[in-house]
């Protein structure tokens, strides 16, 4: 009987932080386990080809999911806030101008982009920075 090299064994979990960080196998670990299995199989009783194909399909699916996750993460990180501000159109916002003690309210009629900054244009023509918005309510209509 052949033993599995310690290089392919999963690390010992020493704390809850280690357990959280090692909770899932990556594609490199999966490939190492698969290769170890193939290298250590009984030559007189090899792994069934259907099982091997199934494992390779699993590996391919894992790789595609990881690629999709990376792509979605980049998309979310680089998403322009314009789409969020457009969603506020027709909704009532509560905002502060930093000068008065009370919040003001108004309905967003459009979104303006000028000199690298976004502004919400209210029904009365007031332009406010989205950073000054305290809350976004339901449509006023």
GROMACS .gro file of C-alpha atoms in nm:
model
  141
    1UNK     CA    1   0.000   0.000   0.000
    2UNK     CA    2   0.138   0.339  -0.099
    3UNK     CA    3   0.105   0.633   0.138
    4UNK     CA    4   0.017   0.984   0.026
    5UNK     CA    5   0.297   1.236   0.043
    6UNK     CA    6   0.260   1.507   0.307
    7UNK     CA    7   0.289   1.762   0.024
    8UNK     CA    8  -0.066   1.671  -0.083
    9UNK     CA    9  -0.223   1.662   0.263
   10UNK     CA   10  -0.438   1.949   0.381
   11UNK     CA   11  -0.285   2.161   0.658
   12UNK     CA   12  -0.390   2.099   1.017
   13UNK     CA   13  -0.655   2.339   1.142
   14UNK     CA   14  -0.512   2.515   1.444
   15UNK     CA   15  -0.763   2.790   1.508
   16UNK     CA   16  -1.099   2.922   1.396
   17UNK     CA   17  -0.923   3.171   1.165
   18UNK     CA   18  -0.730   2.893   0.999
   19UNK     CA   19  -1.050   2.693   0.965
   20UNK     CA   20  -1.224   2.986   0.796
   21UNK     CA   21  -0.941   3.045   0.551
   22UNK     CA   22  -0.911   2.675   0.456
   23UNK     CA   23  -1.283   2.606   0.427
   24UNK     CA   24  -1.277   2.547   0.051
   25UNK     CA   25  -1.044   2.381  -0.196
   26UNK     CA   26  -0.898   2.585  -0.475
   27UNK     CA   27  -0.827   2.456  -0.821
   28UNK     CA   28  -0.459   2.390  -0.740
   29UNK     CA   29  -0.546   2.174  -0.440
   30UNK     CA   30  -0.813   1.989  -0.638
   31UNK     CA   31  -0.567   1.918  -0.920
   32UNK     CA   32  -0.301   1.793  -0.674
   33UNK     CA   33  -0.550   1.552  -0.517
   34UNK     CA   34  -0.662   1.429  -0.859
   35UNK     CA   35  -0.303   1.376  -0.975
   36UNK     CA   36  -0.217   1.190  -0.653
   37UNK     CA   37  -0.514   0.966  -0.705
   38UNK     CA   38  -0.409   0.886  -1.064
   39UNK     CA   39  -0.044   0.827  -0.968
   40UNK     CA   40  -0.133   0.594  -0.681
   41UNK     CA   41  -0.403   0.388  -0.849
   42UNK     CA   42  -0.371   0.011  -0.874
   43UNK     CA   43  -0.241  -0.067  -1.227
   44UNK     CA   44  -0.445  -0.391  -1.230
   45UNK     CA   45  -0.762  -0.205  -1.131
   46UNK     CA   46  -0.738   0.149  -1.275
   47UNK     CA   47  -0.988   0.425  -1.207
   48UNK     CA   48  -1.296   0.387  -1.420
   49UNK     CA   49  -1.274   0.623  -1.720
   50UNK     CA   50  -1.625   0.754  -1.647
   51UNK     CA   51  -1.520   0.848  -1.296
   52UNK     CA   52  -1.205   1.017  -1.427
   53UNK     CA   53  -1.407   1.215  -1.684
   54UNK     CA   54  -1.652   1.313  -1.410
   55UNK     CA   55  -1.366   1.441  -1.194
   56UNK     CA   56  -1.218   1.638  -1.484
   57UNK     CA   57  -1.561   1.791  -1.552
   58UNK     CA   58  -1.581   1.888  -1.185
   59UNK     CA   59  -1.238   2.048  -1.211
   60UNK     CA   60  -1.341   2.238  -1.524
   61UNK     CA   61  -1.661   2.359  -1.353
   62UNK     CA   62  -1.462   2.471  -1.050
   63UNK     CA   63  -1.222   2.668  -1.268
   64UNK     CA   64  -1.507   2.835  -1.459
   65UNK     CA   65  -1.685   2.930  -1.135
   66UNK     CA   66  -1.364   3.082  -0.999
   67UNK     CA   67  -1.315   3.279  -1.322
   68UNK     CA   68  -1.676   3.400  -1.306
   69UNK     CA   69  -1.630   3.502  -0.943
   70UNK     CA   70  -1.316   3.700  -1.032
   71UNK     CA   71  -1.495   3.872  -1.322
   72UNK     CA   72  -1.798   3.961  -1.109
   73UNK     CA   73  -1.577   4.096  -0.831
   74UNK     CA   74  -1.396   4.323  -1.078
   75UNK     CA   75  -1.730   4.435  -1.223
   76UNK     CA   76  -1.873   4.525  -0.883
   77UNK     CA   77  -1.555   4.707  -0.778
   78UNK     CA   78  -1.546   4.913  -1.098
   79UNK     CA   79  -1.918   4.979  -1.133
   80UNK     CA   80  -2.004   5.339  -1.204
   81UNK     CA   81  -2.235   5.484  -0.935
   82UNK     CA   82  -2.443   5.644  -1.212
   83UNK     CA   83  -2.670   5.338  -1.223
   84UNK     CA   84  -2.747   5.379  -0.853
   85UNK     CA   85  -2.824   5.748  -0.890
   86UNK     CA   86  -3.051   5.691  -1.190
   87UNK     CA   87  -3.249   5.447  -0.976
   88UNK     CA   88  -3.320   5.738  -0.739
   89UNK     CA   89  -3.506   5.933  -1.009
   90UNK     CA   90  -3.866   5.996  -0.908
   91UNK     CA   91  -3.789   5.914  -0.544
   92UNK     CA   92  -3.792   6.149  -0.252
   93UNK     CA   93  -3.452   6.212  -0.093
   94UNK     CA   94  -3.371   6.363   0.241
   95UNK     CA   95  -3.051   6.565   0.230
   96UNK     CA   96  -2.846   6.814   0.423
   97UNK     CA   97  -2.654   7.111   0.295
   98UNK     CA   98  -2.428   7.123   0.601
   99UNK     CA   99  -2.541   7.478   0.681
  100UNK     CA  100  -2.886   7.438   0.835
  101UNK     CA  101  -2.972   7.215   1.130
  102UNK     CA  102  -3.268   7.050   0.956
  103UNK     CA  103  -3.268   6.805   0.671
  104UNK     CA  104  -3.436   6.905   0.347
  105UNK     CA  105  -3.641   6.685   0.117
  106UNK     CA  106  -3.705   6.684  -0.254
  107UNK     CA  107  -3.784   6.456  -0.545
  108UNK     CA  108  -3.503   6.364  -0.783
  109UNK     CA  109  -3.594   6.455  -1.141
  110UNK     CA  110  -3.260   6.383  -1.313
  111UNK     CA  111  -2.893   6.301  -1.265
  112UNK     CA  112  -2.618   6.530  -1.392
  113UNK     CA  113  -2.251   6.449  -1.452
  114UNK     CA  114  -2.021   6.750  -1.461
  115UNK     CA  115  -1.642   6.774  -1.428
  116UNK     CA  116  -1.611   6.421  -1.289
  117UNK     CA  117  -1.881   6.467  -1.025
  118UNK     CA  118  -2.242   6.354  -1.011
  119UNK     CA  119  -2.528   6.576  -0.902
  120UNK     CA  120  -2.891   6.498  -0.833
  121UNK     CA  121  -3.125   6.756  -0.982
  122UNK     CA  122  -3.444   6.796  -0.777
  123UNK     CA  123  -3.786   6.897  -0.908
  124UNK     CA  124  -3.729   7.257  -0.796
  125UNK     CA  125  -3.398   7.274  -0.991
  126UNK     CA  126  -3.173   7.239  -0.686
  127UNK     CA  127  -2.856   7.041  -0.755
  128UNK     CA  128  -2.721   6.835  -0.466
  129UNK     CA  129  -2.427   6.601  -0.426
  130UNK     CA  130  -2.523   6.236  -0.364
  131UNK     CA  131  -2.281   6.246  -0.069
  132UNK     CA  132  -2.523   6.484   0.107
  133UNK     CA  133  -2.819   6.246   0.076
  134UNK     CA  134  -2.926   6.107   0.413
  135UNK     CA  135  -3.204   5.877   0.291
  136UNK     CA  136  -3.389   5.773  -0.023
  137UNK     CA  137  -3.761   5.711   0.009
  138UNK     CA  138  -4.035   5.576  -0.213
  139UNK     CA  139  -4.163   5.752  -0.519
  140UNK     CA  140  -4.357   6.065  -0.430
  141UNK     CA  141  -4.618   5.992  -0.697
   0.00000   0.00000   0.00000
